[in-house]
Coordinates of C-alpha atoms in Angstrom, one line a residue:
M1 CA -3.8 -34.9 17.3
V2 CA -0.3 -33.9 18.3
S3 CA -0.2 -31.5 21.2
S4 CA 1.7 -28.2 21.2
K5 CA 3.6 -29.5 24.1
T6 CA 4.8 -32.5 22.1
L7 CA 6.0 -30.2 19.3
L8 CA 7.8 -27.9 21.7
V9 CA 9.7 -30.9 23.1
L10 CA 10.5 -31.9 19.5
L11 CA 11.9 -28.4 18.7
L12 CA 13.9 -28.3 21.9
A13 CA 15.3 -31.7 21.0
L14 CA 16.3 -30.5 17.6
A15 CA 18.2 -27.5 19.1
I16 CA 20.0 -29.7 21.6
E17 CA 20.9 -32.2 18.9
A18 CA 22.2 -29.4 16.7
Q19 CA 24.6 -28.3 19.4
A20 CA 25.6 -31.9 20.2
I21 CA 26.8 -32.6 16.6
N22 CA 28.3 -29.1 16.3
V23 CA 26.1 -27.7 13.6
A24 CA 24.2 -24.4 13.6
E25 CA 20.5 -24.2 14.6
P26 CA 18.4 -25.3 11.6
S27 CA 16.7 -22.7 9.4
A28 CA 12.9 -22.3 9.5
V29 CA 12.3 -24.5 6.4
D30 CA 14.6 -27.2 7.8
V31 CA 12.7 -27.2 11.1
A32 CA 9.4 -27.4 9.1
R33 CA 10.7 -30.4 7.2
M34 CA 11.7 -32.2 10.4
K35 CA 8.4 -31.3 12.0
T36 CA 6.5 -32.5 9.0
I37 CA 8.3 -35.9 9.0
F38 CA 7.6 -36.2 12.7
L39 CA 3.9 -35.5 12.1
T40 CA 3.6 -38.0 9.3
Q41 CA 5.2 -40.6 11.5
H42 CA 2.6 -39.8 14.2
L43 CA -0.1 -40.1 11.5
W44 CA 1.2 -43.6 10.5
R45 CA 1.1 -44.8 14.1
N46 CA -2.6 -44.1 14.1
V47 CA -3.1 -45.7 10.6
S48 CA -1.2 -48.8 11.9
N49 CA -3.7 -49.1 14.7
P50 CA -6.5 -51.6 13.6
H51 CA -9.0 -50.2 16.1
F52 CA -8.5 -46.6 14.8
T53 CA -8.8 -47.6 11.1
T54 CA -11.9 -49.6 11.8
M55 CA -13.6 -46.7 13.5
V56 CA -12.7 -44.4 10.6
R57 CA -14.1 -46.8 8.0
Q58 CA -17.3 -47.0 10.1
E59 CA -17.4 -43.2 9.8
T60 CA -17.2 -42.7 13.6
L61 CA -17.2 -39.0 14.1
E62 CA -14.6 -39.0 16.9
S63 CA -12.0 -41.2 15.1
T64 CA -12.5 -39.4 11.8
M65 CA -12.1 -36.0 13.3
H66 CA -8.9 -37.3 15.0
L67 CA -7.7 -38.3 11.5
I68 CA -8.7 -34.9 10.1
D69 CA -6.9 -33.1 13.0
A70 CA -3.7 -35.1 12.2
L71 CA -3.9 -34.2 8.5
E72 CA -4.8 -30.6 9.4
S73 CA -1.7 -30.3 11.6
L74 CA 0.4 -31.1 8.5
S75 CA -1.3 -28.3 6.6
K76 CA -0.8 -25.9 9.5
A77 CA 2.9 -26.7 9.6
M78 CA 3.2 -25.2 6.0
K79 CA 1.3 -22.1 6.9
E80 CA 3.8 -21.3 9.7
I81 CA 6.6 -20.8 7.1
D82 CA 6.8 -17.3 5.6
V83 CA 8.9 -17.5 2.5
P84 CA 9.6 -14.2 0.8
S85 CA 9.1 -13.8 -2.9
V86 CA 12.0 -14.1 -5.2
E87 CA 13.0 -11.1 -7.4
E88 CA 11.3 -10.6 -10.8
K89 CA 14.6 -10.7 -12.7
L90 CA 14.9 -14.5 -12.2
H91 CA 11.9 -14.9 -14.4
F92 CA 14.3 -14.5 -17.3
I93 CA 15.6 -17.9 -16.4
Y94 CA 13.5 -20.4 -18.4
R95 CA 14.2 -23.2 -15.9
W96 CA 12.9 -21.0 -13.1
E97 CA 9.7 -20.3 -15.0
R98 CA 9.1 -24.1 -15.4
I99 CA 9.7 -24.6 -11.6
Q100 CA 7.2 -21.9 -10.9
A101 CA 4.6 -23.5 -13.1
H102 CA 5.0 -26.9 -11.3
S103 CA 4.9 -25.1 -8.0
H104 CA 1.7 -23.3 -8.8
G105 CA 0.0 -26.6 -9.5
V106 CA 1.2 -28.0 -6.2
H107 CA 0.0 -25.0 -4.2
S108 CA -3.4 -25.0 -5.9
L109 CA -4.0 -28.7 -5.1
F110 CA -2.7 -28.3 -1.6
E111 CA -5.2 -25.5 -1.0
T112 CA -8.0 -27.8 -2.3
F113 CA -6.9 -30.5 0.1
A114 CA -6.7 -28.1 3.0
T115 CA -10.2 -26.7 2.2
F116 CA -11.6 -30.3 2.0
M117 CA -10.5 -31.0 5.6
R118 CA -11.3 -27.5 6.9
K119 CA -14.9 -27.7 5.9
Q120 CA -15.4 -31.0 7.7
Q121 CA -13.8 -29.5 10.9
E122 CA -16.1 -26.5 10.7
T123 CA -19.3 -28.3 10.0
Q124 CA -18.5 -31.5 12.0
Q125 CA -19.9 -33.4 9.1
I126 CA -17.9 -36.3 7.7
S127 CA -17.5 -36.7 3.9
S128 CA -18.4 -39.9 2.2
K129 CA -15.9 -42.7 1.7
R130 CA -16.0 -42.0 -2.1
A131 CA -15.1 -38.4 -1.5
W132 CA -12.1 -39.4 0.7
L133 CA -10.9 -41.9 -2.0
D134 CA -11.3 -39.3 -4.8
I135 CA -9.2 -36.8 -3.0
A136 CA -6.6 -39.4 -2.1
E137 CA -6.3 -40.7 -5.7
T138 CA -6.0 -37.1 -7.0
L139 CA -3.3 -36.3 -4.5
L140 CA -1.3 -39.4 -5.4
Q141 CA -1.3 -38.5 -9.1
D142 CA 0.4 -35.2 -8.5
L143 CA 3.7 -36.6 -7.1
S144 CA 5.4 -36.0 -10.5
S145 CA 5.5 -32.3 -9.9
S146 CA 7.9 -32.7 -7.0
E147 CA 10.1 -35.0 -9.0
N148 CA 10.1 -32.5 -11.9
I149 CA 11.1 -29.7 -9.6
H150 CA 13.9 -31.7 -8.1
K151 CA 15.3 -32.5 -11.6
L152 CA 15.0 -28.8 -12.7
I153 CA 16.9 -27.7 -9.5
L154 CA 19.9 -30.0 -10.1
S155 CA 20.2 -30.2 -13.9
A156 CA 20.1 -27.7 -16.8
A157 CA 16.9 -27.4 -18.8
D158 CA 18.7 -27.2 -22.1
K159 CA 22.3 -27.3 -23.5
K160 CA 22.7 -23.5 -23.4
E161 CA 22.7 -23.6 -19.5
K162 CA 25.3 -26.4 -19.5
N163 CA 25.5 -28.6 -16.4
T164 CA 24.5 -26.1 -13.7
T165 CA 22.0 -26.1 -10.9
I166 CA 19.3 -23.5 -10.7
F167 CA 21.2 -21.8 -7.9
E168 CA 24.3 -21.4 -10.1
A169 CA 22.2 -20.0 -12.9
A170 CA 20.5 -17.6 -10.5
L171 CA 23.9 -16.6 -9.0
R172 CA 25.1 -15.5 -12.5
E173 CA 21.9 -13.6 -13.2
H174 CA 21.7 -11.8 -9.8
T175 CA 25.3 -10.7 -9.5
S176 CA 25.2 -8.9 -12.9
N177 CA 23.6 -5.9 -11.3
T178 CA 23.8 -6.2 -7.6
C179 CA 22.8 -2.7 -6.6
D180 CA 19.4 -3.0 -8.3
N181 CA 18.3 -5.9 -6.2
K182 CA 16.0 -5.8 -3.2
Q183 CA 17.8 -8.7 -1.6
S184 CA 21.5 -9.7 -1.4
T185 CA 22.5 -12.5 -3.6
Q186 CA 22.9 -14.9 -0.7
L187 CA 19.5 -14.1 0.6
M188 CA 17.9 -14.5 -2.8
L189 CA 19.5 -18.0 -3.1
Y190 CA 18.2 -19.0 0.3
N191 CA 14.7 -17.7 -0.5
M192 CA 14.7 -19.7 -3.7
Y193 CA 15.7 -22.8 -1.7
A194 CA 13.2 -22.2 1.0
G195 CA 10.4 -21.6 -1.5
M196 CA 11.1 -24.8 -3.4
Q197 CA 11.5 -26.8 -0.2
L198 CA 8.1 -25.6 0.9
T199 CA 6.5 -26.7 -2.4
Q200 CA 8.1 -30.1 -2.1
L201 CA 7.0 -30.5 1.5
K202 CA 3.4 -29.7 0.4
S203 CA 3.7 -32.4 -2.3
Y204 CA 5.2 -34.8 0.3
I205 CA 2.3 -34.1 2.8
M206 CA -0.3 -34.8 0.0
G207 CA 1.5 -38.0 -0.9
Q208 CA 1.7 -39.2 2.7
S209 CA -2.0 -38.2 3.3
A210 CA -3.1 -40.1 0.1
C211 CA -1.2 -43.2 1.2
A212 CA -2.7 -43.1 4.6
L213 CA -6.2 -42.7 3.3
L214 CA -5.8 -45.5 0.8
Q215 CA -4.4 -47.7 3.5
I216 CA -7.3 -46.9 5.9
F217 CA -9.9 -47.7 3.2
E218 CA -8.3 -51.0 2.3
K219 CA -7.1 -50.1 -1.2
G220 CA -3.7 -51.8 -0.7
D221 CA -0.7 -51.7 1.6
Y222 CA 0.7 -48.2 1.2
E223 CA 2.9 -48.1 4.3
E224 CA 6.0 -49.1 2.4
R225 CA 5.4 -46.6 -0.3
A226 CA 5.0 -43.9 2.4
K227 CA 8.4 -44.9 3.8
Q228 CA 10.0 -44.6 0.4
M229 CA 8.6 -41.1 0.0
T230 CA 10.3 -40.1 3.3
E231 CA 13.6 -41.6 2.2
L232 CA 13.2 -39.9 -1.2
L233 CA 12.5 -36.5 0.5
T234 CA 15.5 -36.9 2.7
K235 CA 17.8 -37.8 -0.2
R236 CA 16.5 -34.9 -2.4
T237 CA 16.7 -32.4 0.4
Q238 CA 20.4 -33.3 1.0
Q239 CA 21.2 -32.9 -2.7
Q240 CA 19.4 -29.6 -2.9
A241 CA 20.9 -28.3 0.3
S242 CA 24.4 -29.2 -0.9
A243 CA 23.6 -27.4 -4.2
V244 CA 22.4 -24.2 -2.6
L245 CA 25.3 -24.1 -0.1
R246 CA 27.8 -24.4 -3.0
A247 CA 26.2 -21.4 -4.6
M248 CA 25.8 -19.5 -1.3
K249 CA 29.5 -19.8 -0.6
Q250 CA 30.2 -17.8 -3.8
A251 CA 27.4 -15.3 -3.2
S252 CA 27.7 -11.8 -1.9
R253 CA 25.9 -10.8 1.3
T254 CA 26.2 -7.1 0.4
M255 CA 23.3 -4.8 -0.2
L256 CA 23.9 -1.3 -1.6
R257 CA 22.0 1.3 -3.6
C258 CA 22.4 2.2 -7.3
D259 CA 22.4 5.9 -8.4
P260 CA 18.9 7.3 -8.6
R261 CA 17.5 8.4 -12.0
H262 CA 17.7 12.0 -10.8
Y263 CA 19.9 13.5 -8.1
E264 CA 18.0 15.7 -5.7
E265 CA 19.6 17.4 -2.6
H266 CA 18.1 16.4 0.7
K267 CA 16.3 13.4 -1.0
T268 CA 19.0 11.4 -2.6
Y269 CA 22.2 13.2 -1.4
E270 CA 23.6 15.6 1.1
Q271 CA 26.9 17.5 0.9
F272 CA 29.4 19.2 3.2
T273 CA 29.7 22.9 2.3
R274 CA 32.6 25.4 2.2
L275 CA 35.1 23.0 3.6
L276 CA 37.9 24.0 1.1
Q277 CA 36.5 26.6 -1.3
G278 CA 38.0 28.5 -4.2
Y279 CA 38.8 32.1 -3.2
I280 CA 40.4 35.1 -4.9
E281 CA 42.7 37.3 -2.9
N282 CA 45.4 39.7 -3.7
E283 CA 48.8 38.9 -2.3
V284 CA 49.0 42.4 -0.7
D285 CA 46.3 41.3 1.7
M286 CA 47.8 38.0 2.6
N287 CA 50.8 39.2 4.6
P288 CA 51.0 41.6 7.5
N289 CA 53.4 43.9 5.8
Q290 CA 51.1 44.4 2.8
N291 CA 53.9 44.0 0.3
C292 CA 53.9 42.3 -3.1
R293 CA 57.5 41.0 -3.1
G294 CA 56.7 37.3 -3.5
S295 CA 54.4 35.3 -5.7
C296 CA 51.1 33.5 -5.3
K297 CA 52.8 30.1 -4.8
N298 CA 54.5 31.5 -1.7
Y299 CA 51.2 31.6 0.1
E300 CA 50.6 27.9 1.2
F301 CA 49.1 28.7 4.6
T302 CA 48.1 32.2 5.4
E303 CA 45.2 34.4 6.2
S304 CA 43.7 37.7 5.2
Y305 CA 45.4 40.6 7.0
G306 CA 43.4 43.5 5.6
C307 CA 41.8 45.1 2.6
Y308 CA 44.3 47.3 0.7
N309 CA 42.7 50.5 -0.7
D310 CA 39.2 48.9 -0.6
K311 CA 39.8 47.1 -3.9
F312 CA 38.0 43.8 -4.8
C313 CA 38.4 42.7 -1.2
S314 CA 35.8 45.2 -0.2
Q315 CA 33.3 43.7 -2.7
Q316 CA 33.3 40.1 -1.5
P317 CA 33.0 38.3 1.8
K318 CA 36.3 38.0 3.5
C319 CA 37.8 34.5 4.2
E320 CA 37.7 34.5 8.0
G321 CA 39.7 31.3 8.3
R322 CA 42.9 30.1 6.7
I323 CA 43.9 30.7 3.1
I324 CA 45.7 27.7 1.5
D325 CA 47.5 26.6 -1.6
C326 CA 47.4 29.8 -3.6
Q327 CA 48.3 29.8 -7.3
F328 CA 48.6 32.5 -10.0
I329 CA 46.4 32.0 -13.1
E330 CA 46.1 35.4 -14.8
S331 CA 46.2 39.0 -13.8
D332 CA 42.9 40.3 -14.9
M333 CA 39.4 38.7 -14.8
K334 CA 35.7 39.1 -14.5
V335 CA 34.2 37.4 -11.5
C336 CA 30.5 36.3 -11.4
Q337 CA 29.8 36.5 -7.7
S338 CA 27.0 34.4 -6.2
H339 CA 24.3 36.2 -4.2
P340 CA 25.0 36.9 -0.5
G341 CA 24.1 34.0 1.8
E342 CA 24.6 31.3 -0.9
V343 CA 27.0 28.4 -0.4
R344 CA 29.0 29.3 -3.5
R345 CA 31.2 32.4 -3.5
Y346 CA 31.4 32.5 -7.3
E347 CA 29.4 31.2 -10.2
Y348 CA 32.4 31.4 -12.6
I349 CA 35.6 33.4 -13.2
E350 CA 36.5 34.5 -16.7
Y351 CA 40.1 35.6 -17.2
K352 CA 41.1 38.2 -19.8
K353 CA 43.0 35.7 -21.9
N354 CA 39.9 33.4 -22.1
T355 CA 40.8 31.1 -19.2
L356 CA 37.5 30.1 -17.6
L357 CA 36.9 28.6 -14.2
G358 CA 33.4 27.2 -13.7
T359 CA 32.8 26.0 -17.2
D360 CA 29.8 23.9 -16.0
R361 CA 28.2 27.0 -14.5
I362 CA 28.6 29.6 -17.2
T363 CA 26.2 27.9 -19.6
H364 CA 23.3 28.1 -17.2
T365 CA 24.1 31.3 -15.1
P366 CA 22.7 34.4 -16.7
E367 CA 24.4 37.6 -15.6
A368 CA 21.2 38.6 -13.9
N369 CA 21.8 35.6 -11.4
C370 CA 25.1 36.9 -10.2
T371 CA 27.1 40.1 -9.6
L372 CA 29.7 40.6 -12.3
V373 CA 32.8 42.4 -11.1
T374 CA 35.9 43.3 -13.1
V375 CA 39.1 42.5 -11.1
N376 CA 42.5 43.6 -12.3
S377 CA 45.9 43.2 -10.7
W378 CA 48.1 46.3 -10.4
W379 CA 51.7 47.6 -10.3
R380 CA 53.3 49.5 -7.4
F381 CA 55.6 51.7 -9.5
F382 CA 57.4 53.3 -6.6
L383 CA 58.8 49.9 -5.4
P384 CA 58.3 48.5 -8.1
A385 CA 56.2 45.3 -7.6
H386 CA 53.3 43.6 -9.2
C387 CA 50.4 42.9 -6.8
S388 CA 48.7 39.8 -8.3
Y389 CA 45.4 38.3 -7.6
C390 CA 45.8 34.7 -6.6
F391 CA 43.4 31.8 -6.7
C392 CA 43.4 30.1 -3.4
L393 CA 41.4 27.8 -1.1
C394 CA 39.5 29.1 1.9
D395 CA 39.2 26.9 5.0
E396 CA 36.6 28.9 7.0
P397 CA 34.3 27.5 9.6
S398 CA 31.2 29.7 9.3
S399 CA 27.4 29.6 9.3
L400 CA 27.6 28.6 5.6
S401 CA 30.1 25.8 6.2
D402 CA 28.5 22.4 7.1
R403 CA 31.4 20.4 8.2
F404 CA 30.2 18.4 11.2
V405 CA 29.6 14.6 11.7
S406 CA 28.0 13.2 14.8
L407 CA 30.1 10.9 16.9
S408 CA 27.1 9.8 19.0
P409 CA 26.3 6.0 18.8
E410 CA 23.0 4.9 17.2
V411 CA 21.9 1.7 18.9
A412 CA 18.7 -0.4 18.5
D413 CA 16.4 -1.0 21.4
V414 CA 18.1 -4.3 22.3
T415 CA 16.3 -4.5 25.7
N416 CA 13.1 -4.9 23.8
N417 CA 14.7 -7.4 21.4
K418 CA 15.1 -5.0 18.4
V419 CA 17.9 -5.1 15.9
I420 CA 19.1 -2.9 13.0
T421 CA 17.4 -3.6 9.7
G422 CA 18.5 -0.6 7.7
L423 CA 20.9 2.4 7.6
R424 CA 21.0 5.9 6.0
F425 CA 22.7 9.3 6.4
V426 CA 20.6 12.2 7.5
K427 CA 21.5 15.9 7.9
K428 CA 20.0 17.8 10.8
N429 CA 21.0 21.3 11.9
R430 CA 24.0 21.2 9.6
V431 CA 25.3 17.9 11.1
I432 CA 25.5 14.6 9.4
Y433 CA 24.2 11.6 11.4
L434 CA 24.0 7.9 10.9
Q435 CA 20.4 6.9 11.3
I436 CA 19.2 3.3 11.9
Q437 CA 16.0 1.5 11.0
E438 CA 15.1 -1.0 13.8
G439 CA 12.7 -3.9 14.0
S440 CA 11.6 -6.6 16.4
L441 CA 13.3 -9.9 16.1
L442 CA 11.3 -13.1 15.5
P443 CA 12.3 -16.8 15.5
H444 CA 14.7 -18.1 12.8
G445 CA 15.9 -14.7 11.8
A446 CA 12.6 -13.2 10.8
I447 CA 11.7 -9.5 11.4
N448 CA 8.3 -8.3 12.4
A449 CA 7.6 -5.9 9.5
S450 CA 4.9 -4.0 11.3
S451 CA 7.5 -3.0 14.0
L452 CA 9.9 -1.3 11.6
Q453 CA 10.7 2.4 12.3
W454 CA 13.5 4.8 11.7
K455 CA 14.8 5.6 15.1
P456 CA 15.3 9.4 15.8
V457 CA 18.9 10.3 15.8
N458 CA 20.8 10.9 19.1
A459 CA 21.6 14.6 18.8
S460 CA 24.5 15.8 20.9
K461 CA 27.5 18.1 20.7
N462 CA 29.9 15.2 20.4
E463 CA 31.0 16.0 16.8
Y464 CA 33.8 15.6 14.3
K465 CA 34.7 18.9 12.8
M466 CA 36.4 18.8 9.4
S467 CA 39.2 21.1 8.4
W468 CA 42.2 21.0 6.0
E469 CA 44.0 18.6 8.4
K470 CA 40.9 16.6 9.4
R471 CA 38.9 15.5 6.4
D472 CA 39.7 11.8 5.9
I473 CA 37.0 9.1 6.1
D474 CA 37.8 5.4 6.4
L475 CA 36.2 3.0 4.0
D476 CA 35.7 -0.5 5.6
N477 CA 33.6 -3.6 5.5
L478 CA 32.7 -4.5 9.1
E479 CA 31.1 -7.9 9.7
A480 CA 29.8 -9.5 12.9
P481 CA 31.4 -12.7 14.2
E482 CA 29.4 -15.9 13.6
G483 CA 26.2 -16.0 15.7
H484 CA 26.1 -12.2 16.1
V485 CA 23.9 -9.5 14.5
L486 CA 24.1 -5.8 13.9
T487 CA 22.6 -3.7 16.8
G488 CA 24.5 -0.5 16.8
I489 CA 26.7 1.9 14.7
R490 CA 28.8 5.0 15.3
F491 CA 31.6 7.2 14.0
Q492 CA 34.8 7.7 16.0
E493 CA 38.0 9.6 15.5
V494 CA 41.1 7.5 14.8
G495 CA 43.9 10.0 14.5
T496 CA 42.6 12.6 12.1
H497 CA 40.3 10.1 10.4
L498 CA 36.6 9.6 10.7
N499 CA 36.2 5.9 11.3
M500 CA 33.1 3.8 11.6
E501 CA 32.4 1.0 14.2
I502 CA 29.5 -1.4 14.6
M503 CA 28.0 -2.9 17.7
V504 CA 27.2 -6.6 17.5
S505 CA 25.0 -8.8 19.8
P506 CA 24.8 -12.6 20.2
L507 CA 21.7 -14.3 18.8
I508 CA 19.7 -17.3 19.9
Y509 CA 18.5 -18.0 16.3
H510 CA 15.7 -20.5 16.8
K511 CA 14.1 -18.5 19.6
G512 CA 14.5 -15.2 17.8
I513 CA 16.0 -13.4 20.9
L514 CA 19.2 -11.5 21.6
K515 CA 21.3 -13.2 24.3
R516 CA 21.8 -10.9 27.3
P517 CA 22.5 -7.9 24.9
T518 CA 23.2 -5.4 27.6
E519 CA 26.0 -7.5 28.9
L520 CA 27.4 -9.4 25.8
S521 CA 27.1 -6.7 23.1
Y522 CA 30.4 -5.1 22.0
W523 CA 31.9 -2.7 19.4
I524 CA 34.1 -3.8 16.5
G525 CA 35.9 -1.8 13.8
N526 CA 39.1 -1.5 11.8
S527 CA 41.4 1.0 13.5
N528 CA 44.3 0.5 11.0
T529 CA 45.9 3.8 9.8
D530 CA 47.7 5.0 6.8
S531 CA 50.8 5.4 9.0
A532 CA 51.0 1.8 10.1
L533 CA 54.4 0.2 9.6
E534 CA 52.8 -3.0 8.3
N535 CA 49.9 -3.1 5.7
P536 CA 49.0 0.6 6.1
R537 CA 45.6 1.8 5.1
S538 CA 45.6 2.8 1.4
E539 CA 44.3 6.2 0.1
L540 CA 41.7 6.3 -2.7
T541 CA 42.4 9.2 -5.0
L542 CA 39.3 10.5 -6.8
S543 CA 39.3 9.8 -10.5
S544 CA 37.5 13.1 -11.0
K545 CA 36.6 16.1 -8.9
N546 CA 33.5 17.0 -11.0
V547 CA 30.3 17.8 -9.1
P548 CA 28.2 14.6 -9.2
Q549 CA 24.9 16.1 -10.2
D550 CA 26.6 18.0 -13.1
T551 CA 27.8 14.8 -14.8
N552 CA 26.2 12.0 -16.8
G553 CA 26.6 8.3 -16.4
P554 CA 26.4 5.9 -13.5
C555 CA 28.8 5.9 -10.6
K556 CA 30.5 2.5 -9.8
L557 CA 32.0 1.2 -6.7
D558 CA 35.7 1.9 -6.8
S559 CA 37.0 1.5 -3.2
Q560 CA 38.4 -1.4 -1.3
H561 CA 38.2 -2.4 2.3
D562 CA 40.9 -0.8 4.5
S563 CA 41.1 2.3 2.4
F564 CA 40.3 6.0 3.0
L565 CA 39.6 9.2 1.0
K566 CA 39.8 12.9 1.6
F567 CA 36.9 15.3 1.2
T568 CA 38.2 18.1 -0.9
H569 CA 37.1 20.9 -3.3
S570 CA 35.5 20.3 -6.7
D571 CA 37.4 20.7 -10.0
I572 CA 38.9 24.2 -10.4
V573 CA 38.2 24.3 -14.2
T574 CA 34.7 23.0 -14.2
D575 CA 33.4 24.4 -10.9
A576 CA 35.9 27.0 -9.7
A577 CA 36.5 24.8 -6.6
Q578 CA 33.2 26.0 -5.1
T579 CA 31.8 22.6 -4.0
T580 CA 32.9 20.1 -1.4
V581 CA 33.2 16.6 -2.9
P582 CA 32.4 13.8 -2.9
F583 CA 28.7 14.0 -1.8
L584 CA 26.9 11.6 0.6
D585 CA 24.4 9.2 -0.8
I586 CA 21.5 9.3 1.7
Q587 CA 19.2 6.7 0.0
P588 CA 18.0 4.2 2.7
V589 CA 19.9 0.9 2.5
T590 CA 17.4 -1.8 3.5
L591 CA 16.4 -5.2 2.3
D592 CA 12.9 -6.2 1.1
P593 CA 11.6 -8.0 3.0
P594 CA 13.5 -6.8 6.1
T595 CA 16.0 -9.3 7.6
L596 CA 18.7 -9.7 10.1
L597 CA 21.9 -7.8 9.3
G598 CA 25.4 -9.2 10.0
G599 CA 27.4 -6.1 9.3
A600 CA 27.8 -2.7 7.6
G601 CA 30.3 -0.7 5.7
L602 CA 31.3 2.5 4.0
Y603 CA 32.4 2.7 0.3
H604 CA 32.9 5.2 -2.5
K605 CA 31.4 5.1 -5.9
G606 CA 32.5 7.4 -8.7
S607 CA 33.6 7.6 -12.3
D608 CA 36.0 9.2 -14.6
S609 CA 33.7 12.2 -14.9
S610 CA 32.2 12.4 -11.4
S611 CA 33.6 12.7 -7.9
G612 CA 30.8 10.5 -6.8
F613 CA 29.5 9.6 -3.4
V614 CA 30.4 8.1 -0.1
A615 CA 27.7 5.6 0.7
L616 CA 26.6 3.0 3.2
K617 CA 26.3 -0.7 2.6
V618 CA 24.9 -3.5 4.7
F619 CA 25.5 -7.3 4.9
N620 CA 22.7 -9.7 5.6
Y621 CA 23.2 -12.2 8.4
D622 CA 24.9 -15.3 7.1
I623 CA 21.9 -17.6 6.7
S624 CA 24.0 -20.4 5.1
K625 CA 25.1 -21.4 8.6
H626 CA 21.6 -22.6 9.2
V627 CA 21.0 -24.6 6.0
I628 CA 21.7 -28.1 7.3
G629 CA 20.0 -30.5 4.9
N630 CA 19.5 -33.7 6.8
E631 CA 22.3 -33.8 9.3
L632 CA 19.6 -34.0 12.0
R633 CA 17.6 -37.3 11.5

């Protein structure tokens, strides 16, 4: 039996050799393959020992149990690999269905073989020679499954698929609707590769075991055939690794969320409130002299100086901040005022000549749900002058205006070897926070699923307060350098912009530990601005200012890296500029199963009929660096 110490030396040697030839540490399935070949070589050293084989043929308990232990160690090597399932949508690929059928047969037979050995270990009773030969002959007959899987991986099953590998076929299928997936495209390809490698390793183990048993029981010389199996495994692995790497180079590592079927505030989205809100004010109250000598367009930045003769100004809450961008629409109107304490000031505004602001609200706002007030402009005949009611924007920090974003960093518990596995926005006490999901790191990029938790946000008064001048958010893709993983995230102010940064930490991949994270972790971001002389950050203009939950149809990603957008008011016609848009998508962005992350980003998704959402995205750790085929011999 191979000792754990011997295997530890083997794995250490693999890591050292990987560094020596300047390749990344091998993936879990690559290590399993190397370990399996090592164990089969150890098995054949025993089989080549005449004394050992004689003792087994004589059914000596000690020698036979030594053989069983050697075979069982091969079985255990397979159980150490946890390969995630591949998404259901690939079942539409006929070739994948055929591979799965062959794989099912291999797994079933492997379990039969493992049970056969396990029972002898548990009972310490040796099976008969005939039983050993029966199982060996059965195992040897199943080698065609591995060959069929290899052929299906590399060549099309029919003419319709053309000359593509299974990975290229899956790449086309998976990228057609990325946001519906539970895994990024790259991660899905790796999981396919790992799963098929595991199946072929099981087939290889059964073939090697069969040859060893037939050799022991003098049914021929099978040692050469066993060597050919190893050479064939090596060759096939190299071909399959090359195929999956070609596809992985084209594959996205991005994970983001689709729109939910139904929008629900506090569950699928949050919003800023009363940042810039439609507001009606008479020009007489927007200048300290209380005259009406100008026009609405003259009032670009002003404030409310009083309430002339207790007119409409006395019937609505005053804008206690700045009044901005006024315009004249019509003189006389009916205003459907929202109830006191609501975020909206008005449900809709209906002008005398049938101009309507808030068209999306009037159809489902009975007069009983608002206070209807008639508002008329008037003449000052002794001057004379027309005192017009203007439609403006109110920038008013108040208890009804949620306009704050936390600038506190959110960092995983790196001292206890935890990393970020997911992100979401949360709103707490009127402040928007970035919240992280963290989990414990395991060898070869695995995450302990039982350790996952959403870490409580770091509440503080370090906040970004939005206003007319400060309402820009940068949209970036931030990716960790090679060999680093995502361990922290935060917002910062760059000029007047809200800008995201990520913290990255170096990783010792095969051990599953962070390398001196308190010393070697650091923050990265994109501090480019729209005022840069070279390659300035570009502004994304919303295609629509309609309120997202009032529109139909899906939102689609429409932003690019190194861009920004301004939070603003909703459409004047459809919503009377009562809502701050776009909204924030607060759906958790995680992968299933959880995995290492190699970056994060912010993006916008919208449409021609919706102002859309600002949303988070994550990038899985680049696993392609660890798919090494057979560079290590």
